[in-house]
Amino acid sequence: MDDISLPDDHVLLNFPPRLRKNIKEIWKDGKIGISSKSMKVHVNPTKASDDYSVIYKDNFILEIPYAGRALYWEVMFKDEDYGYPPDFDFPNDSFLFDPDIDTISAHMPSLANWNINNSKSLISVIRELMVLYKKYQISRLQTDNKYSALYTEYQYLISETNDAENIEVYIDNGGTVHFFICINISFSDLPPYVQPMLIGKADNVLNPNEDTATLRVALKPDSSKVQSDLQLSPRLEQVIGSASTLHIPTFNKDSNNLLDYISQITTLLEERVEQISNNYKLKNEYISFIISVCGCNIIEYDSTLFSKVVLLCEVNNFYTLVLIQIGNKFPQEKPKVTLRSIYHLQHDKPFVHNLDNYPYSPRWTPEEMVKRLITNLKEEIPNFQVICQKLAAS
Amino acid sequence: MTETISVSVSGSAFALLLYENIKNEYDQDGFLLGNVISKETNKLTDADHRVVNTEHILKIKSAVPCPQQFYFYDSSGKVDIDKIKRYLSSQETEVIGWFLHKRKRSPSSIKLNLREKIIHKQLANYFCAQVPYFSCCLLSAECSNIKSTYSFCQTFVRYNMSKYENLPLHIINLSDPCYTFKTTEPASEVFSQVIKSVRSSGDTEGHLVIKKVQDTLQEYMKKMVVESAKKEQELFKLEQEIKQIRCNEILKREYGTKESDQSAADSEILENGTPEYPENESSENSQTHVIDNSSDNPKRRRGRSRKQNSVQNNNSVSPIKNCDTVDLNTKENESSTLKQNRTRSKANISYSEIAQKRKN
């Protein structure tokens, strides 16, 4: 089975021309629900027919991410006229197994007023079906007595936050109830995503996708076993650290309810995000000041993450390379300054001297820090020169 | 007290249904005509208990296919009862089910989809007065790669207490051994009339009477066959005309806006690709047909090749895309009445009835 998540042009040729725009929208606008994954279209590879006639795929399976798993819905168009509205099937699922007569007319207006010329028709129908599916899962939670406690919790959660959009509920065959909750924090101030270099492989620029943080809580109604984990999108994982390093508290069913747990996790994440954005902003300021002050001396600097600057400084006709590295714990941690000689070698490598005692305080502004560092360098570089000459002499 | 429901269909009625399915290039739906026969058997067990077994048999006599998809329902699955009434007219009282023929589905996995379930519910509600066991027949057909083997798959489903359950199907086979008492079913009016005309001649010897019955019935059949052949030819002609008008409409619609949108017109023409059943299908179908329609074959073949040529050069008639137009309705009415006459004449008398009489 070929699953197609990227729209290449030759893939669309599998489908009848009249449907191509609608199907293209599935890729263009494919984000549905909370998950950062988008919908995929599964197409069985077609066999070549004997008379080489063109056989189009008018039945395909949509893979839709929901509550951490995938739903497989089949979409069928009629080959008599591709302008006719499609039909749907939900294999292995009791969703809409016994639909009411007004299911389509009342709950799926895009299907009742199907217009093939509107390229958003198919995607609107899918979204309406998703709404119905969510309602179906929640009604399962409501009608079955053993989930009554969970249902009341869910109701409480919804009433407090008014946020039914960001929660997906799924009850699997084993009776476990999965809550999939989207944590709504602004991640815009975080440093950008840097793709790790894969040595030996071609450098495809990968798309880290949108930033999402989702919390998954799986509960079994009778047992007290609860599984909870936090899933972060790649950029967040790179920047904040994976869920395990964050030390998220586990959900204890007896002590706290879902709402408290979610707010706990949210505050934790928010603090971390604020810390990192602050750090990033300060690093940015620090480097910018260095550039503005010693613009002519700069050899190179890190312009994405602002973690490193290399300067060529001259005092009394003696040139030395100054390497400033800023760590993650800035401003608490002092940036590491190393002086590197361009004339002298030690063990076949340029002579390096760490500058540990330059004036620094985390309470200063970056401007202040830079100014003090530069004045200190003016004194330290002649000292370094002396050290280098001593080394050369010995 | 047990109650069983099953479906029985005679060989020729089933053959008619399959023929209609194969003849159509696309998926098809339509109605099944027949009647419901209920049999009650009272058994007395050894312990002097009375056990009553009721058997309901949906006997299918004929099938009426709808001319196109979405004929009596719209995109939200709402059924238009008036349209069904107009289409079936007098045969509406004989409806005991509907059928769906799906091509391109693997025979083991055909089932009702979302909209079809909604339609089934509405039809069952509407026809529940005359047949409380309204069922849907799901059909699919498949042929092997070298077109040597054709497999047909059929299941009957009924909606009962929020579940769709399968019904057993029995195709009446003349050589079926019968080990129980045979219960006869009421004969149709036409049959009774023919028998009456034979009886009035007053022969008493058993085998002569039977021979006379057989001869009369066969002559009647021949007459019917000739009449229905004529009607079939008219029907085919009308269907061709409908197709032609539809193609013209499509061309008018596309080339009328040619100056505004060249690319849309080009894409529409190449839209459905070439028809999937190749040319020799149509000739095979007409061979299985009882009547000799040789005059029609070249016409149909011509129609097909015209379609195939047009895919290669975009100048001539373009292949199929059905659209509803007002002036097609009269043509469709004519063709539907012809269809009804044909089914009536064919289905009322069947060889199975003759053979049953012979056995008795």
JSON list of N, CA and C in Angstrom, two decimals, chain A residues 316-351:
[
{"chain": "A", "resi": 316, "resn": "ASN", "atom": "N", "xyz": [48.50, 46.78, 20.71]},
{"chain": "A", "resi": 316, "resn": "ASN", "atom": "CA", "xyz": [49.94, 47.04, 20.49]},
{"chain": "A", "resi": 316, "resn": "ASN", "atom": "C", "xyz": [50.51, 46.15, 19.41]},
{"chain": "A", "resi": 317, "resn": "ASN", "atom": "N", "xyz": [49.82, 46.06, 18.29]},
{"chain": "A", "resi": 317, "resn": "ASN", "atom": "CA", "xyz": [50.29, 45.28, 17.16]},
{"chain": "A", "resi": 317, "resn": "ASN", "atom": "C", "xyz": [50.35, 43.79, 17.41]},
{"chain": "A", "resi": 318, "resn": "PHE", "atom": "N", "xyz": [49.75, 43.31, 18.48]},
{"chain": "A", "resi": 318, "resn": "PHE", "atom": "CA", "xyz": [49.69, 41.88, 18.74]},
{"chain": "A", "resi": 318, "resn": "PHE", "atom": "C", "xyz": [48.25, 41.42, 18.52]},
{"chain": "A", "resi": 319, "resn": "TYR", "atom": "N", "xyz": [48.09, 40.52, 17.57]},
{"chain": "A", "resi": 319, "resn": "TYR", "atom": "CA", "xyz": [46.74, 40.05, 17.25]},
{"chain": "A", "resi": 319, "resn": "TYR", "atom": "C", "xyz": [46.46, 38.75, 17.95]},
{"chain": "A", "resi": 320, "resn": "THR", "atom": "N", "xyz": [45.24, 38.61, 18.47]},
{"chain": "A", "resi": 320, "resn": "THR", "atom": "CA", "xyz": [44.84, 37.31, 19.01]},
{"chain": "A", "resi": 320, "resn": "THR", "atom": "C", "xyz": [43.36, 37.07, 18.71]},
{"chain": "A", "resi": 321, "resn": "LEU", "atom": "N", "xyz": [43.04, 35.80, 18.62]},
{"chain": "A", "resi": 321, "resn": "LEU", "atom": "CA", "xyz": [41.65, 35.39, 18.39]},
{"chain": "A", "resi": 321, "resn": "LEU", "atom": "C", "xyz": [40.96, 35.26, 19.74]},
{"chain": "A", "resi": 322, "resn": "VAL", "atom": "N", "xyz": [39.79, 35.86, 19.85]},
{"chain": "A", "resi": 322, "resn": "VAL", "atom": "CA", "xyz": [39.00, 35.75, 21.08]},
{"chain": "A", "resi": 322, "resn": "VAL", "atom": "C", "xyz": [37.73, 34.98, 20.75]},
{"chain": "A", "resi": 323, "resn": "LEU", "atom": "N", "xyz": [37.55, 33.87, 21.45]},
{"chain": "A", "resi": 323, "resn": "LEU", "atom": "CA", "xyz": [36.39, 33.01, 21.18]},
{"chain": "A", "resi": 323, "resn": "LEU", "atom": "C", "xyz": [35.45, 33.11, 22.38]},
{"chain": "A", "resi": 324, "resn": "ILE", "atom": "N", "xyz": [34.24, 33.56, 22.14]},
{"chain": "A", "resi": 324, "resn": "ILE", "atom": "CA", "xyz": [33.26, 33.70, 23.24]},
{"chain": "A", "resi": 324, "resn": "ILE", "atom": "C", "xyz": [32.13, 32.70, 23.00]},
{"chain": "A", "resi": 325, "resn": "GLN", "atom": "N", "xyz": [31.92, 31.80, 23.96]},
{"chain": "A", "resi": 325, "resn": "GLN", "atom": "CA", "xyz": [30.85, 30.81, 23.81]},
{"chain": "A", "resi": 325, "resn": "GLN", "atom": "C", "xyz": [29.82, 31.01, 24.92]},
{"chain": "A", "resi": 326, "resn": "ILE", "atom": "N", "xyz": [28.58, 31.09, 24.52]},
{"chain": "A", "resi": 326, "resn": "ILE", "atom": "CA", "xyz": [27.51, 31.33, 25.49]},
{"chain": "A", "resi": 326, "resn": "ILE", "atom": "C", "xyz": [26.73, 30.02, 25.67]},
{"chain": "A", "resi": 327, "resn": "GLY", "atom": "N", "xyz": [26.62, 29.59, 26.91]},
{"chain": "A", "resi": 327, "resn": "GLY", "atom": "CA", "xyz": [25.93, 28.32, 27.17]},
{"chain": "A", "resi": 327, "resn": "GLY", "atom": "C", "xyz": [24.44, 28.49, 27.35]},
{"chain": "A", "resi": 328, "resn": "ASN", "atom": "N", "xyz": [23.78, 27.38, 27.65]},
{"chain": "A", "resi": 328, "resn": "ASN", "atom": "CA", "xyz": [22.32, 27.41, 27.80]},
{"chain": "A", "resi": 328, "resn": "ASN", "atom": "C", "xyz": [21.89, 28.07, 29.08]},
{"chain": "A", "resi": 329, "resn": "LYS", "atom": "N", "xyz": [22.77, 28.12, 30.06]},
{"chain": "A", "resi": 329, "resn": "LYS", "atom": "CA", "xyz": [22.33, 28.63, 31.35]},
{"chain": "A", "resi": 329, "resn": "LYS", "atom": "C", "xyz": [22.66, 30.12, 31.51]},
{"chain": "A", "resi": 330, "resn": "PHE", "atom": "N", "xyz": [23.02, 30.76, 30.43]},
{"chain": "A", "resi": 330, "resn": "PHE", "atom": "CA", "xyz": [23.22, 32.21, 30.45]},
{"chain": "A", "resi": 330, "resn": "PHE", "atom": "C", "xyz": [21.90, 32.86, 30.85]},
{"chain": "A", "resi": 331, "resn": "PRO", "atom": "N", "xyz": [21.80, 33.87, 31.63]},
{"chain": "A", "resi": 331, "resn": "PRO", "atom": "CA", "xyz": [22.91, 34.63, 32.22]},
{"chain": "A", "resi": 331, "resn": "PRO", "atom": "C", "xyz": [23.48, 34.12, 33.55]},
{"chain": "A", "resi": 332, "resn": "GLN", "atom": "N", "xyz": [22.89, 33.01, 34.08]},
{"chain": "A", "resi": 332, "resn": "GLN", "atom": "CA", "xyz": [23.44, 32.53, 35.35]},
{"chain": "A", "resi": 332, "resn": "GLN", "atom": "C", "xyz": [24.89, 32.11, 35.19]},
{"chain": "A", "resi": 333, "resn": "GLU", "atom": "N", "xyz": [25.13, 31.49, 34.04]},
{"chain": "A", "resi": 333, "resn": "GLU", "atom": "CA", "xyz": [26.46, 30.95, 33.80]},
{"chain": "A", "resi": 333, "resn": "GLU", "atom": "C", "xyz": [27.25, 31.95, 32.98]},
{"chain": "A", "resi": 334, "resn": "LYS", "atom": "N", "xyz": [28.49, 32.12, 33.31]},
{"chain": "A", "resi": 334, "resn": "LYS", "atom": "CA", "xyz": [29.33, 33.08, 32.63]},
{"chain": "A", "resi": 334, "resn": "LYS", "atom": "C", "xyz": [29.67, 32.58, 31.24]},
{"chain": "A", "resi": 335, "resn": "PRO", "atom": "N", "xyz": [29.67, 33.42, 30.19]},
{"chain": "A", "resi": 335, "resn": "PRO", "atom": "CA", "xyz": [30.11, 32.94, 28.88]},
{"chain": "A", "resi": 335, "resn": "PRO", "atom": "C", "xyz": [31.59, 32.59, 28.94]},
{"chain": "A", "resi": 336, "resn": "LYS", "atom": "N", "xyz": [31.96, 31.59, 28.22]},
{"chain": "A", "resi": 336, "resn": "LYS", "atom": "CA", "xyz": [33.34, 31.10, 28.26]},
{"chain": "A", "resi": 336, "resn": "LYS", "atom": "C", "xyz": [34.16, 31.88, 27.24]},
{"chain": "A", "resi": 337, "resn": "VAL", "atom": "N", "xyz": [35.22, 32.51, 27.70]},
{"chain": "A", "resi": 337, "resn": "VAL", "atom": "CA", "xyz": [36.05, 33.31, 26.79]},
{"chain": "A", "resi": 337, "resn": "VAL", "atom": "C", "xyz": [37.41, 32.65, 26.69]},
{"chain": "A", "resi": 338, "resn": "THR", "atom": "N", "xyz": [37.85, 32.38, 25.48]},
{"chain": "A", "resi": 338, "resn": "THR", "atom": "CA", "xyz": [39.18, 31.78, 25.30]},
{"chain": "A", "resi": 338, "resn": "THR", "atom": "C", "xyz": [39.98, 32.65, 24.36]},
{"chain": "A", "resi": 339, "resn": "LEU", "atom": "N", "xyz": [41.26, 32.79, 24.69]},
{"chain": "A", "resi": 339, "resn": "LEU", "atom": "CA", "xyz": [42.17, 33.53, 23.82]},
{"chain": "A", "resi": 339, "resn": "LEU", "atom": "C", "xyz": [43.03, 32.53, 23.07]},
{"chain": "A", "resi": 340, "resn": "ARG", "atom": "N", "xyz": [43.17, 32.78, 21.79]},
{"chain": "A", "resi": 340, "resn": "ARG", "atom": "CA", "xyz": [43.89, 31.78, 20.98]},
{"chain": "A", "resi": 340, "resn": "ARG", "atom": "C", "xyz": [44.98, 32.52, 20.20]},
{"chain": "A", "resi": 341, "resn": "SER", "atom": "N", "xyz": [46.16, 32.01, 20.32]},
{"chain": "A", "resi": 341, "resn": "SER", "atom": "CA", "xyz": [47.27, 32.70, 19.66]},
{"chain": "A", "resi": 341, "resn": "SER", "atom": "C", "xyz": [47.35, 32.31, 18.20]},
{"chain": "A", "resi": 342, "resn": "ILE", "atom": "N", "xyz": [47.68, 33.32, 17.34]},
{"chain": "A", "resi": 342, "resn": "ILE", "atom": "CA", "xyz": [47.85, 32.97, 15.93]},
{"chain": "A", "resi": 342, "resn": "ILE", "atom": "C", "xyz": [49.32, 32.84, 15.56]},
{"chain": "A", "resi": 343, "resn": "TYR", "atom": "N", "xyz": [50.21, 33.03, 16.53]},
{"chain": "A", "resi": 343, "resn": "TYR", "atom": "CA", "xyz": [51.63, 32.92, 16.23]},
{"chain": "A", "resi": 343, "resn": "TYR", "atom": "C", "xyz": [52.26, 31.70, 16.85]},
{"chain": "A", "resi": 344, "resn": "HIS", "atom": "N", "xyz": [51.71, 31.23, 17.96]},
{"chain": "A", "resi": 344, "resn": "HIS", "atom": "CA", "xyz": [52.40, 30.21, 18.75]},
{"chain": "A", "resi": 344, "resn": "HIS", "atom": "C", "xyz": [51.62, 28.92, 18.75]},
{"chain": "A", "resi": 345, "resn": "LEU", "atom": "N", "xyz": [52.38, 27.81, 18.77]},
{"chain": "A", "resi": 345, "resn": "LEU", "atom": "CA", "xyz": [51.77, 26.48, 18.80]},
{"chain": "A", "resi": 345, "resn": "LEU", "atom": "C", "xyz": [52.13, 25.79, 20.09]},
{"chain": "A", "resi": 346, "resn": "GLN", "atom": "N", "xyz": [51.23, 24.97, 20.55]},
{"chain": "A", "resi": 346, "resn": "GLN", "atom": "CA", "xyz": [51.57, 24.09, 21.67]},
{"chain": "A", "resi": 346, "resn": "GLN", "atom": "C", "xyz": [51.04, 22.71, 21.32]},
{"chain": "A", "resi": 347, "resn": "HIS", "atom": "N", "xyz": [51.88, 21.71, 21.34]},
{"chain": "A", "resi": 347, "resn": "HIS", "atom": "CA", "xyz": [51.52, 20.34, 20.94]},
{"chain": "A", "resi": 347, "resn": "HIS", "atom": "C", "xyz": [50.88, 20.34, 19.57]},
{"chain": "A", "resi": 348, "resn": "ASP", "atom": "N", "xyz": [51.47, 21.08, 18.65]},
{"chain": "A", "resi": 348, "resn": "ASP", "atom": "CA", "xyz": [50.97, 21.14, 17.26]},
{"chain": "A", "resi": 348, "resn": "ASP", "atom": "C", "xyz": [49.60, 21.74, 17.13]},
{"chain": "A", "resi": 349, "resn": "LYS", "atom": "N", "xyz": [49.15, 22.43, 18.15]},
{"chain": "A", "resi": 349, "resn": "LYS", "atom": "CA", "xyz": [47.85, 23.12, 18.03]},
{"chain": "A", "resi": 349, "resn": "LYS", "atom": "C", "xyz": [48.05, 24.54, 18.49]},
{"chain": "A", "resi": 350, "resn": "PRO", "atom": "N", "xyz": [47.22, 25.46, 18.01]},
{"chain": "A", "resi": 350, "resn": "PRO", "atom": "CA", "xyz": [47.40, 26.85, 18.46]},
{"chain": "A", "resi": 350, "resn": "PRO", "atom": "C", "xyz": [47.25, 26.93, 19.98]},
{"chain": "A", "resi": 351, "resn": "PHE", "atom": "N", "xyz": [48.05, 27.78, 20.56]},
{"chain": "A", "resi": 351, "resn": "PHE", "atom": "CA", "xyz": [48.06, 27.91, 22.01]},
{"chain": "A", "resi": 351, "resn": "PHE", "atom": "C", "xyz": [46.77, 28.57, 22.48]}
]
